[in-house]
PDB file of C-alpha atoms and ligand atoms in Angstrom:
ATOM      1  CA  UNK X   1       7.726 -72.356  31.088  1.00 75.00           C
ATOM      2  CA  UNK X   2       6.892 -70.981  34.387  1.00 85.00           C
ATOM      3  CA  UNK X   3       8.475 -72.190  37.626  1.00 92.00           C
ATOM      4  CA  UNK X   4       6.314 -71.857  40.707  1.00 95.00           C
ATOM      5  CA  UNK X   5       7.241 -71.546  44.369  1.00 94.00           C
ATOM      6  CA  UNK X   6       4.095 -72.067  46.383  1.00 96.00           C
ATOM      7  CA  UNK X   7       3.651 -70.155  49.589  1.00 97.00           C
ATOM      8  CA  UNK X   8       7.161 -68.579  49.382  1.00 95.00           C
ATOM      9  CA  UNK X   9       6.497 -64.989  49.537  1.00 96.00           C
ATOM     10  CA  UNK X  10       8.201 -63.421  52.661  1.00 95.00           C
ATOM     11  CA  UNK X  11       5.473 -60.725  52.696  1.00 96.00           C
ATOM     12  CA  UNK X  12       2.190 -62.585  52.495  1.00 98.00           C
ATOM     13  CA  UNK X  13       3.401 -66.337  52.107  1.00 97.00           C
ATOM     14  CA  UNK X  14       1.474 -66.194  48.804  1.00 97.00           C
ATOM     15  CA  UNK X  15       2.401 -68.148  45.634  1.00 97.00           C
ATOM     16  CA  UNK X  16       5.322 -66.947  43.685  1.00 97.00           C
ATOM     17  CA  UNK X  17       6.696 -67.645  40.171  1.00 96.00           C
ATOM     18  CA  UNK X  18       9.908 -67.231  38.472  1.00 95.00           C
ATOM     19  CA  UNK X  19      10.098 -64.625  35.841  1.00 91.00           C
ATOM     20  CA  UNK X  20      12.814 -64.289  33.255  1.00 89.00           C
ATOM     21  CA  UNK X  21      13.828 -60.715  32.705  1.00 81.00           C
ATOM     22  CA  UNK X  22      16.612 -59.098  30.618  1.00 84.00           C
ATOM     23  CA  UNK X  23      18.660 -58.713  33.819  1.00 77.00           C
ATOM     24  CA  UNK X  24      18.168 -62.407  34.844  1.00 88.00           C
ATOM     25  CA  UNK X  25      15.589 -64.010  36.945  1.00 91.00           C
ATOM     26  CA  UNK X  26      13.065 -62.371  39.167  1.00 93.00           C
ATOM     27  CA  UNK X  27      10.868 -64.023  41.618  1.00 94.00           C
ATOM     28  CA  UNK X  28       7.388 -62.457  41.727  1.00 95.00           C
ATOM     29  CA  UNK X  29       4.474 -63.020  44.105  1.00 97.00           C
ATOM     30  CA  UNK X  30       1.202 -63.318  42.451  1.00 95.00           C
ATOM     31  CA  UNK X  31      -0.920 -62.004  45.408  1.00 96.00           C
ATOM     32  CA  UNK X  32       0.877 -58.931  46.592  1.00 97.00           C
ATOM     33  CA  UNK X  33       3.188 -58.095  43.676  1.00 96.00           C
ATOM     34  CA  UNK X  34       6.387 -58.516  45.638  1.00 96.00           C
ATOM     35  CA  UNK X  35       9.449 -59.168  43.488  1.00 94.00           C
ATOM     36  CA  UNK X  36      13.055 -59.782  44.102  1.00 93.00           C
ATOM     37  CA  UNK X  37      16.107 -60.378  41.926  1.00 91.00           C
ATOM     38  CA  UNK X  38      17.326 -63.919  42.243  1.00 89.00           C
ATOM     39  CA  UNK X  39      19.757 -63.861  39.345  1.00 86.00           C
ATOM     40  CA  UNK X  40      22.569 -63.144  41.633  1.00 75.00           C
ATOM     41  CA  UNK X  41      22.738 -65.828  44.290  1.00 64.00           C
ATOM     42  CA  UNK X  42      24.180 -64.695  47.620  1.00 64.00           C
ATOM     43  CA  UNK X  43      24.367 -67.925  49.235  1.00 60.00           C
ATOM     44  CA  UNK X  44      26.383 -70.296  47.160  1.00 58.00           C
ATOM     45  CA  UNK X  45      26.526 -73.677  48.813  1.00 59.00           C
ATOM     46  CA  UNK X  46      29.647 -75.509  47.909  1.00 60.00           C
ATOM     47  CA  UNK X  47      29.371 -79.179  48.224  1.00 61.00           C
ATOM     48  CA  UNK X  48      32.468 -80.075  46.248  1.00 62.00           C
ATOM     49  CA  UNK X  49      34.929 -79.165  48.932  1.00 63.00           C
ATOM     50  CA  UNK X  50      34.415 -82.360  50.858  1.00 64.00           C
ATOM     51  CA  UNK X  51      32.342 -80.865  53.705  1.00 64.00           C
ATOM     52  CA  UNK X  52      30.082 -83.553  54.947  1.00 64.00           C
ATOM     53  CA  UNK X  53      27.341 -83.748  57.463  1.00 64.00           C
TER      54      UNK X  53
HETATM   55 ZN1   ZN S 101       3.131 -61.919  48.461  1.00 56.32          ZN
END
């Protein structure tokens, strides 16, 4: 199964897809070939601590 992220490329705003690698998950752009590792999330949003908006 392929997960698509349309117009999400930071370089060319092209369509990206999620690729499963041995290291984890890689986000790859179909148009320019840009790829980045997304298997290690840097921004973990905690919603369980009771912070509400
Ligand atoms: Zn691109």
